[in-house]
Tab-separated table of C-alpha atoms in Angstrom:
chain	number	residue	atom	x	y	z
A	70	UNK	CA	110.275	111.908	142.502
A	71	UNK	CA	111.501	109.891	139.773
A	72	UNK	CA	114.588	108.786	138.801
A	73	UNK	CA	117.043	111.604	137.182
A	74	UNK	CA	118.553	110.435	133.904
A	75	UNK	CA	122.290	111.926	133.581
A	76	UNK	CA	122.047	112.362	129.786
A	77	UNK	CA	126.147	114.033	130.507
A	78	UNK	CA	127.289	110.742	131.692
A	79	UNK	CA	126.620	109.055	128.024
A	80	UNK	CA	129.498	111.191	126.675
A	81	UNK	CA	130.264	112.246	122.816
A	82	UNK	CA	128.290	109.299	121.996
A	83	UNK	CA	125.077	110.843	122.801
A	84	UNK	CA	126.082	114.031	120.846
A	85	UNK	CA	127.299	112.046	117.777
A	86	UNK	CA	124.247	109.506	117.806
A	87	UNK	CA	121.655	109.881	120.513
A	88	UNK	CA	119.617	107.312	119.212
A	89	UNK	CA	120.340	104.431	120.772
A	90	UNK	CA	119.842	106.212	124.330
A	91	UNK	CA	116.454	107.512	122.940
A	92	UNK	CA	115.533	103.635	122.078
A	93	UNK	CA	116.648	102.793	125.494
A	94	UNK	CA	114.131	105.221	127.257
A	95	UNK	CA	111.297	104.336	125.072
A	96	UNK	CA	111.886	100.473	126.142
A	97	UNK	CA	111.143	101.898	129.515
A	98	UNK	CA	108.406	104.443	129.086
A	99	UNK	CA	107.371	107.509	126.704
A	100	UNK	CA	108.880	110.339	129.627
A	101	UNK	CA	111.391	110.727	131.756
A	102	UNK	CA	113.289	112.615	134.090
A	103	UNK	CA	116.266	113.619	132.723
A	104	UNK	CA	119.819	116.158	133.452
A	105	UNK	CA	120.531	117.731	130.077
A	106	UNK	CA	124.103	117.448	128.813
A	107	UNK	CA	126.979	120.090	128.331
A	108	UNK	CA	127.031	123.391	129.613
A	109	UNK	CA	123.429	123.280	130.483
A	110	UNK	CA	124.114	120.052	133.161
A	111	UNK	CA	122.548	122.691	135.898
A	112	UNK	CA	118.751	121.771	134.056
A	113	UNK	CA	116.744	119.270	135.344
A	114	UNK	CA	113.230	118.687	132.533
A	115	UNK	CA	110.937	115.981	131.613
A	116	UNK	CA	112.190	114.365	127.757
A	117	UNK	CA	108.950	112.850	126.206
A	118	UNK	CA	110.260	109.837	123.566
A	119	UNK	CA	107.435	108.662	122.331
A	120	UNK	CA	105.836	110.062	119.216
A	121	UNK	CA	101.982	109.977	120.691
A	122	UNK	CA	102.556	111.789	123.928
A	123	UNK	CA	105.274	114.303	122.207
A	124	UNK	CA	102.504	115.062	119.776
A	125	UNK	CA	100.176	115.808	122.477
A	126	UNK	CA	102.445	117.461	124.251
A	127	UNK	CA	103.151	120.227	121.339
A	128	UNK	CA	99.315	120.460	121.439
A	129	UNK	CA	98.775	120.700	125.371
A	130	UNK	CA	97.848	124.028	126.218
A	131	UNK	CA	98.798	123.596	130.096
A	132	UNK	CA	102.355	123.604	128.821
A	133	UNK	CA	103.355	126.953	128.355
A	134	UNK	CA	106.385	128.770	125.912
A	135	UNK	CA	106.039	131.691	127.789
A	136	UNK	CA	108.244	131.133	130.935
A	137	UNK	CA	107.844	134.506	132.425
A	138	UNK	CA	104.101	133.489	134.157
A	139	UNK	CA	106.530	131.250	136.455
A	140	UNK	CA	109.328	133.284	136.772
A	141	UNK	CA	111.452	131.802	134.428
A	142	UNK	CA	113.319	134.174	131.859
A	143	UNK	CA	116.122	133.170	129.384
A	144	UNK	CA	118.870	135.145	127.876
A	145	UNK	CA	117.418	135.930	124.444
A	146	UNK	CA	113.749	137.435	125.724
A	147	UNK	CA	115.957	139.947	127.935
A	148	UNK	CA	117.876	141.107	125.589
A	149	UNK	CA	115.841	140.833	122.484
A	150	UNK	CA	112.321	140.607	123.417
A	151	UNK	CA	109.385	138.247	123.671
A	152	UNK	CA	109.433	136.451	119.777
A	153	UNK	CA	106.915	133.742	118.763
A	154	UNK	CA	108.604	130.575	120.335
A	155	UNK	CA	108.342	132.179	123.585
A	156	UNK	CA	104.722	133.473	123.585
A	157	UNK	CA	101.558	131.995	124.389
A	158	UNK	CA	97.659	132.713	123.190
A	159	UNK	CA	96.533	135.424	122.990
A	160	UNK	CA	100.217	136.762	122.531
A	161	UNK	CA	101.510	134.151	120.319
A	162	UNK	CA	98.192	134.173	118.368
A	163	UNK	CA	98.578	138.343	117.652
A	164	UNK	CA	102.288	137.696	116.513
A	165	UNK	CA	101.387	134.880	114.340
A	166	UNK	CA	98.662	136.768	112.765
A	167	UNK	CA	100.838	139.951	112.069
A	168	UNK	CA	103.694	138.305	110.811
A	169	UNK	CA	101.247	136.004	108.303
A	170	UNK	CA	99.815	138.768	106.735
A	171	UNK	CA	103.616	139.526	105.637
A	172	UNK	CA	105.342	135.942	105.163
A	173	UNK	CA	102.302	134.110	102.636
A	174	UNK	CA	102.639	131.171	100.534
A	175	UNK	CA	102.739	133.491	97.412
A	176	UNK	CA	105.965	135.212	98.457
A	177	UNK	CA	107.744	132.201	99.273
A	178	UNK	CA	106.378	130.477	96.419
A	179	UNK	CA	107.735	133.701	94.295
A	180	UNK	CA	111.454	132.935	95.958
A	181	UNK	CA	111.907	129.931	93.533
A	182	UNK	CA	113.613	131.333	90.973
A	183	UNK	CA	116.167	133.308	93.495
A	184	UNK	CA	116.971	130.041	95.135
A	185	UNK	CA	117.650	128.217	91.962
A	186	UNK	CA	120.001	131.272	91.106
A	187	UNK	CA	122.376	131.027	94.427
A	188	UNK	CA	121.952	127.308	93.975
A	189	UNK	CA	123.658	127.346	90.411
A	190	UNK	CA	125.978	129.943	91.546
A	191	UNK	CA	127.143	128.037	94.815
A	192	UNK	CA	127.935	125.186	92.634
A	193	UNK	CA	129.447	127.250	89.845
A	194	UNK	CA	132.140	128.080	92.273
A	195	UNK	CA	131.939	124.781	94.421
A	196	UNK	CA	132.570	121.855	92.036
A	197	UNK	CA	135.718	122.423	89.762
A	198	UNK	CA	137.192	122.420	93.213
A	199	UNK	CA	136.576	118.612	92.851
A	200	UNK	CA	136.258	119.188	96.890
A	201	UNK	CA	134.842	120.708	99.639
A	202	UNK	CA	133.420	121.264	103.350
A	203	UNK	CA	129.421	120.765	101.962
A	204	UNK	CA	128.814	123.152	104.603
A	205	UNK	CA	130.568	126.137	104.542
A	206	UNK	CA	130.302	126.078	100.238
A	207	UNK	CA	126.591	124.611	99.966
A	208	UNK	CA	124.657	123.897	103.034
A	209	UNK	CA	125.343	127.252	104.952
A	210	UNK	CA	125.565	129.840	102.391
A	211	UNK	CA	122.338	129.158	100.358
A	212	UNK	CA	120.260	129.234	103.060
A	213	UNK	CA	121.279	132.689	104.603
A	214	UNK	CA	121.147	134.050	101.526
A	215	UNK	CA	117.888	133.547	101.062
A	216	UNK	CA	117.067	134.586	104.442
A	217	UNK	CA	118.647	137.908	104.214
A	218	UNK	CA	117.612	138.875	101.038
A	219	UNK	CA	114.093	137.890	101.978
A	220	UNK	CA	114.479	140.093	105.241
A	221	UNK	CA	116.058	142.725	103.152
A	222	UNK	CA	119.365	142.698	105.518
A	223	UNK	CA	122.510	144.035	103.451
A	224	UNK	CA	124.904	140.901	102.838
A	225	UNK	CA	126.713	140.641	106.271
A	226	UNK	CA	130.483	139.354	107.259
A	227	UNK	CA	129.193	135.583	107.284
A	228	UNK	CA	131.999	134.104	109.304
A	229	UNK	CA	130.763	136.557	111.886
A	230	UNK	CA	127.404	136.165	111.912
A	231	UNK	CA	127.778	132.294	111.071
A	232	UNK	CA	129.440	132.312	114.549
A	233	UNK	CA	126.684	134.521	116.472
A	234	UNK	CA	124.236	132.315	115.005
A	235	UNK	CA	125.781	129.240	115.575
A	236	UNK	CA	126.213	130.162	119.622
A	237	UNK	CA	122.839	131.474	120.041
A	238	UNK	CA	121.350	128.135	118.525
A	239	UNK	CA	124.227	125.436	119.556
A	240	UNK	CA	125.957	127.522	122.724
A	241	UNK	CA	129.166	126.274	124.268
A	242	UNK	CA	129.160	128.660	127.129
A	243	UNK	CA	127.647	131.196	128.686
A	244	UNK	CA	129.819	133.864	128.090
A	245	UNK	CA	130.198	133.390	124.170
A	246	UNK	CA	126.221	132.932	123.995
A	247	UNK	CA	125.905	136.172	125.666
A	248	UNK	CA	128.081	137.860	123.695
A	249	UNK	CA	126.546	136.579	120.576
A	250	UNK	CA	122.906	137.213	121.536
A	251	UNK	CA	124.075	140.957	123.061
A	252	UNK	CA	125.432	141.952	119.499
A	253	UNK	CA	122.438	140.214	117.322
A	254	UNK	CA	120.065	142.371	119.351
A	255	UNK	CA	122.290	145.336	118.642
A	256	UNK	CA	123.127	144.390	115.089
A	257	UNK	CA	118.821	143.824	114.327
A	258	UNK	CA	117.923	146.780	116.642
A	259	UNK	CA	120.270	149.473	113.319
A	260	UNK	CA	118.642	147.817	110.879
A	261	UNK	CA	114.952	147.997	111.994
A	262	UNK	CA	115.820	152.046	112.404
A	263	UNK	CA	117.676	152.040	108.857
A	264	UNK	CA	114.519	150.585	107.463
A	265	UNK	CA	112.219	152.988	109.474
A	266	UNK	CA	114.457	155.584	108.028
A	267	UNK	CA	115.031	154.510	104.844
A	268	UNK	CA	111.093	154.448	103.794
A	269	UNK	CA	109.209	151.983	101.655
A	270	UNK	CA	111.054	148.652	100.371
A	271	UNK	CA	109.824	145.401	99.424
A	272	UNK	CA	110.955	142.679	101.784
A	273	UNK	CA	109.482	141.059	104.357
A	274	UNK	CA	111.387	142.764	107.209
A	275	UNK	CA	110.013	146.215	105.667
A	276	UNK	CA	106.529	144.714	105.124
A	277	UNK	CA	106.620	143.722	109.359
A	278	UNK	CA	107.303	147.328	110.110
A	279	UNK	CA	104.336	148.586	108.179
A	280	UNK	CA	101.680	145.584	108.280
A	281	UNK	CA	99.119	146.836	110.594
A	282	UNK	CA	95.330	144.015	111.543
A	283	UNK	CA	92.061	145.562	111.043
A	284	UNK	CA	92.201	147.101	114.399
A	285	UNK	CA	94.954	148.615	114.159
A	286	UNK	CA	97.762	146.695	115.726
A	287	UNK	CA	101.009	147.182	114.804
A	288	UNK	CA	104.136	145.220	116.262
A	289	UNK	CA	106.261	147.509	118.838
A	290	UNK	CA	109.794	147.682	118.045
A	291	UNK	CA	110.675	145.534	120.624
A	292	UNK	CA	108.161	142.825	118.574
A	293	UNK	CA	110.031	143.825	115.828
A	294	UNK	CA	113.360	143.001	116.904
A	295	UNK	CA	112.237	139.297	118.541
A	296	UNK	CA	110.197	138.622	115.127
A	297	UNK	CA	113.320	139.668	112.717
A	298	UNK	CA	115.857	137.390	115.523
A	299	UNK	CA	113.580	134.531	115.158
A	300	UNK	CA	113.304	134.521	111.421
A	301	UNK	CA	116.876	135.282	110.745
A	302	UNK	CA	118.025	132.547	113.313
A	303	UNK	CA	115.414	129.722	112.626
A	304	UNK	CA	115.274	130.559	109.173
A	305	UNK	CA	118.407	129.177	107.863
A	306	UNK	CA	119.862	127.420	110.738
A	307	UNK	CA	117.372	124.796	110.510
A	308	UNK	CA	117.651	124.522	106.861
A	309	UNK	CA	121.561	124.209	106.645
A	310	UNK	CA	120.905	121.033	109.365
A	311	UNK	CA	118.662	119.544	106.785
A	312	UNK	CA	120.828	119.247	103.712
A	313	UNK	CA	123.573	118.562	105.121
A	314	UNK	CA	122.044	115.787	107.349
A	315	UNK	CA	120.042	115.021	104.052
A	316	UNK	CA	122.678	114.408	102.139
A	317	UNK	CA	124.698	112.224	104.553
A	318	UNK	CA	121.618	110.148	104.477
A	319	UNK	CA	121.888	109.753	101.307
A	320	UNK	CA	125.454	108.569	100.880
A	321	UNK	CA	125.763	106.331	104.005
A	322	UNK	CA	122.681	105.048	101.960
A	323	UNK	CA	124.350	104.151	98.492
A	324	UNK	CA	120.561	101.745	97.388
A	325	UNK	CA	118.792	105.085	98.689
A	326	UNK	CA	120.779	107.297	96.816
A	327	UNK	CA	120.754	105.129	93.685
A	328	UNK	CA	117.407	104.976	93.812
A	329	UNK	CA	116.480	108.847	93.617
A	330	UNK	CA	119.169	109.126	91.188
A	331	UNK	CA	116.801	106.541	88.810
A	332	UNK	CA	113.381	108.521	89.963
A	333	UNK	CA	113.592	112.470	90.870
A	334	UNK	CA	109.709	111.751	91.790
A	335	UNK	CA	110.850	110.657	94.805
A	336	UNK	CA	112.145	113.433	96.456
A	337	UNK	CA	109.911	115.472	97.907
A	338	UNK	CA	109.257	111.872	99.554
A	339	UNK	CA	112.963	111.881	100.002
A	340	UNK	CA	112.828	114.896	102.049
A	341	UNK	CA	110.042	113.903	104.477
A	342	UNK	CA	112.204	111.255	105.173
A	343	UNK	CA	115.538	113.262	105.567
A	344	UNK	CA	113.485	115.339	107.840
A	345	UNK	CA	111.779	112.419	109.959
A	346	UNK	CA	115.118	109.919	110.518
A	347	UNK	CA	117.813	112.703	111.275
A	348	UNK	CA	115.725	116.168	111.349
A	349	UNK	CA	117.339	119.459	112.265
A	350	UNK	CA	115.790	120.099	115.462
A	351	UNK	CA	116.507	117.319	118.276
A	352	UNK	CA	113.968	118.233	120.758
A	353	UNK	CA	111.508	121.300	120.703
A	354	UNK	CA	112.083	124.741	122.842
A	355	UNK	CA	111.150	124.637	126.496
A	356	UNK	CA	107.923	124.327	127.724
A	357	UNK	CA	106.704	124.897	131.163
A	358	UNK	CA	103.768	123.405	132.955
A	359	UNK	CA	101.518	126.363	134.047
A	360	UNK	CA	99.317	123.837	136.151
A	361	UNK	CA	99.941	120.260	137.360
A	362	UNK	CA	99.233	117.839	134.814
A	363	UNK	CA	100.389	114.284	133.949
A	364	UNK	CA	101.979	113.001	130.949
A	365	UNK	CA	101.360	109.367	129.797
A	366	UNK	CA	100.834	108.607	133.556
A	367	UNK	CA	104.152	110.612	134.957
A	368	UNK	CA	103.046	113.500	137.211
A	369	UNK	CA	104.556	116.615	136.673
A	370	UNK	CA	104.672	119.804	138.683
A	371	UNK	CA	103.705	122.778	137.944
A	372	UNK	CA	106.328	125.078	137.105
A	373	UNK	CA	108.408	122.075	136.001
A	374	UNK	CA	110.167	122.094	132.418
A	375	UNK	CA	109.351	119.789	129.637
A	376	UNK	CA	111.279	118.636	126.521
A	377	UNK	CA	109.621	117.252	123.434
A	378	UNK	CA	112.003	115.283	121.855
A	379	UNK	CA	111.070	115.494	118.104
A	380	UNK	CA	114.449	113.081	116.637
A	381	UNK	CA	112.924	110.412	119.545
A	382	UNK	CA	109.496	110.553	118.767
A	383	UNK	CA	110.482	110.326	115.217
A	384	UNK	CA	112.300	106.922	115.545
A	385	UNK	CA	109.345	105.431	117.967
A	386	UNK	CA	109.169	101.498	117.134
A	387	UNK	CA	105.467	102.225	117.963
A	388	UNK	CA	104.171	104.377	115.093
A	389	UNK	CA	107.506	103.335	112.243
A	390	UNK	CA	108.142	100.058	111.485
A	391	UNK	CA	111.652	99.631	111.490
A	392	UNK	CA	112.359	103.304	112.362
A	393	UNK	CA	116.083	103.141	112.293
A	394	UNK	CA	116.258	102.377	108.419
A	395	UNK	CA	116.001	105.274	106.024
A	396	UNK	CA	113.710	104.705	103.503
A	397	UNK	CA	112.776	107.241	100.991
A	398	UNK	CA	109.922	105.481	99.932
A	399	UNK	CA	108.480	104.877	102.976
A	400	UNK	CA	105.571	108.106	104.013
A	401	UNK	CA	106.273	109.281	107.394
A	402	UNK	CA	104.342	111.914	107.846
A	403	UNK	CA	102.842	113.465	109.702
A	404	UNK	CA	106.446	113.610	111.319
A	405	UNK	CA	107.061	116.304	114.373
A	406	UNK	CA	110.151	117.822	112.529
A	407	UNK	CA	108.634	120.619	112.185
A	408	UNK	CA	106.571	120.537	115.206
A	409	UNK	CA	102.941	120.490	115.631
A	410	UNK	CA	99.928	122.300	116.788
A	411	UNK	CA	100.062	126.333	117.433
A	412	UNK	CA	103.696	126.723	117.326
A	413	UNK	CA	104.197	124.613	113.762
A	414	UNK	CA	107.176	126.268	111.844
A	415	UNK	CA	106.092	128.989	110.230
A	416	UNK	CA	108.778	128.385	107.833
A	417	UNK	CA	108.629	124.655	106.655
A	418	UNK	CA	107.471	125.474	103.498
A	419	UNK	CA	110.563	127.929	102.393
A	420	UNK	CA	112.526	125.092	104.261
A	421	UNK	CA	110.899	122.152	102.026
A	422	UNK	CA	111.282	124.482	98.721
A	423	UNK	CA	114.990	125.024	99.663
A	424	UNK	CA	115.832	121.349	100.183
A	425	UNK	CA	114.206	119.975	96.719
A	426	UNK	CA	115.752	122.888	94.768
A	427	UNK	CA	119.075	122.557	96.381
A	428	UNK	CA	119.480	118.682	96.501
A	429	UNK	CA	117.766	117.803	93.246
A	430	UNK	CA	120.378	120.112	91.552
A	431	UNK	CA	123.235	118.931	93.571
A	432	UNK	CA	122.519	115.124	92.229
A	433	UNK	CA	122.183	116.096	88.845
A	434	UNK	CA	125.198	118.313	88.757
A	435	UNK	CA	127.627	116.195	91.067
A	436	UNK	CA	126.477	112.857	89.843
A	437	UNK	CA	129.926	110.911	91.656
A	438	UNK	CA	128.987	112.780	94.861
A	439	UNK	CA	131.009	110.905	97.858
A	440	UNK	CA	132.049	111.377	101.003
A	441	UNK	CA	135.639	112.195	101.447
A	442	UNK	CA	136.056	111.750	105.011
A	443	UNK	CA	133.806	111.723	108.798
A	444	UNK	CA	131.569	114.529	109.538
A	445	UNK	CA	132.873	117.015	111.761
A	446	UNK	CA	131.645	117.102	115.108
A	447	UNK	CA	127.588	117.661	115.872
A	448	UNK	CA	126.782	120.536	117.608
A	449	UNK	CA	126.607	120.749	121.148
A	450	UNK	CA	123.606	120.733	122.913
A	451	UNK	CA	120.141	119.290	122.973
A	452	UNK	CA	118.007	121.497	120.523
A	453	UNK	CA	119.417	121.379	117.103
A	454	UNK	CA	120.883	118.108	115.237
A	455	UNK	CA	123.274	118.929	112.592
A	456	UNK	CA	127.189	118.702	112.363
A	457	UNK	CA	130.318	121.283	111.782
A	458	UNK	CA	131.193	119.882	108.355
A	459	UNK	CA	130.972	117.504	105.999
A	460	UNK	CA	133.766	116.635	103.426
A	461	UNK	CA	132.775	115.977	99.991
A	462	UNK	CA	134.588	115.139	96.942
A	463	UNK	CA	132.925	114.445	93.294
């Protein structure tokens, strides 16, 4: 058995910058054994650090999202229902289909206009402030905005559900993530019924309860619930991570910065790089190895859990040069921000529209954007990489 790494024993540090532990472990090998930090300090997993093998890995069909085939079942499956994270082929490749047919490049292409809209009226109310948390006025609001109205859910208390979010995604016990997941599933479970009820409407939410395949397959309520959790949940939480990480990239970065400032062209490169030097999502969602199977050389059991870590591959010396630096010019794709292989977010592209609608106007609107103080404090846990606040002044 190989060595356990004690990822809890490196402290706040890790949280705040995990980087320079990820280096460490690459210097020593692409995958290791590792305990995870925080509240989860009970898991032992496999972290893969190296961007070759974690690409693989999101591509390896011997490691499976779909825990229940080894007895392993996590909060939000038993109280919401299997969703696509959690599913494997054939399952996963139903769900994807179904929820395609609904969620096409044409309707979030036609969402450009609406996110221009809640951008200019974000800043409307933001900037003669001369101040603010760039989370709770920018980063957070826009993007569950556009989420909910593209679900068609009525505009909700968004301290609350900004905190049952937040729990599900970042937990700090096991109580509170309970709690949170418990009254999601009951908040999601009314509003599918309200929709059934209310008849015909055109958002996507609407469109999932009546898209039926060529054969006939419809999603079961219970799909219906896990499909609505995972787009409400991944569909802005991951996006608020990227512009706010984006933009402290961008001012800890004043040559960066002044540079995109001279040449808008470069920033839908810009955002690649955002997304491949501090991306949203640290490491991937479980997976579990339904056979026995080796990884770069490391055995690994079956039944044993394994962690992609996307932020490590991302900063591998071995595919960037000088990984560390943020370079807007530089191409790094294909990153593993958004994944890779079957389980690719389905939403990068409403992500990616979102980020060069929301920054570009933010730069041309605040153009003596600076920071006014630290970040708040990154949010616990191993899966996403983002941070509380962010104080800005202009």
């Amino acid at each position: 058995m190989a060595d356990v790494v004690d990822l809890g024993e490196y402290g706040a540090d890790f949280l705040t910058d995990p980087h320079p532990v990820y280096a460490q472990l690459r210097a020593r090998g692409p995958v290791h054994r590792v305990r995870l930090p925080g509240h989860e300090a009970h898991r032992v997993a496999w972290l893969v650090v190296g961007y070759e093998e974690a690409r693989a890995a999101l591509a390896d069909p011997r490691l499976s999202k779909d825990g229940a085939g080894i007895g392993m079942t996590f909060l939000d499956e038993e109280l919401i229902g299997q969703y696509l994270l959690a599913a494997d082929p054939p399952q996963h490749t139903r769900l994807r289909g179904l929820v395609s047919r609904a969620f096409t490049a044409r309707r979030v292409a036609a969402l450009r206009p609406r996110i221009q809209q809640i951008t200019g009226e974000l800043l409307d109310t933001m900037l003669p402030h001369g101040r603010a948390d760039l989370v709770e006025s920018f980063s957070y609001p826009l993007p569950i905005t556009v989420i909910c109205e593209l679900l068609g859910v009525p505009e909700l208390d968004r301290a609350a559900f900004r905190a049952m979010s937040t729990e599900v995604v970042a937990p700090t016990d096991g109580d509170r993530e309970y709690e949170a997941v418990v009254a999601l599933g009951e908040y999601l479970t009314e509003l599918i019924e309200d929709k059934r009820c209310a008849g015909p409407a055109d958002d996507l939410l609407s469109d999932l309860i009546r898209t039926t395949a060529e054969d006939g397959d419809r999603l079961s309520p219970t799909e219906l619930r896990g499909m609505a959790y995972i787009l409400l949940i991944a569909g802005h939480e991951t996006t608020v991570n990227l512009l706010t990480n984006g933009v402290y990239a961008l001012l800890t970065h004043p040559g960066q910065l002044a540079a995109l400032r001279a040449d808008m062209g470069l920033l839908d490169g810009a955002i690649e790089e955002m997304l491949r030097y501090e991306g949203p999502v640290e490491t991937a969602t479980f997976r579990y190895a339904a056979e026995p199977l080796e990884i770069a050389g490391v055995p690994v059991e079956k039944g044993e859990t394994v962690l992609v870590g996307l932020t490590a591959a991302d900063h591998d010396e071995a595919r960037y040069r000088d990984p560390h630096r943020f370079d807007i010019r530089r191409d790094p794709r294909p990153h593993l921000a958004f994944g890779h292989g079957i389980h690719y977010c389905l939403g990068a592209p409403l992500a990616r529209l979102e980020a060069r609608i929301a920054l570009r106007t933010l730069l041309e609107r605040a153009p003596d954007l600076a920071l006014e103080g630290p970040p708040g404090p990154y949010l616990p846990g191993m899966l996403m990489r983002g941070m509380r606040s962010l104080p800005m002044r202009w």
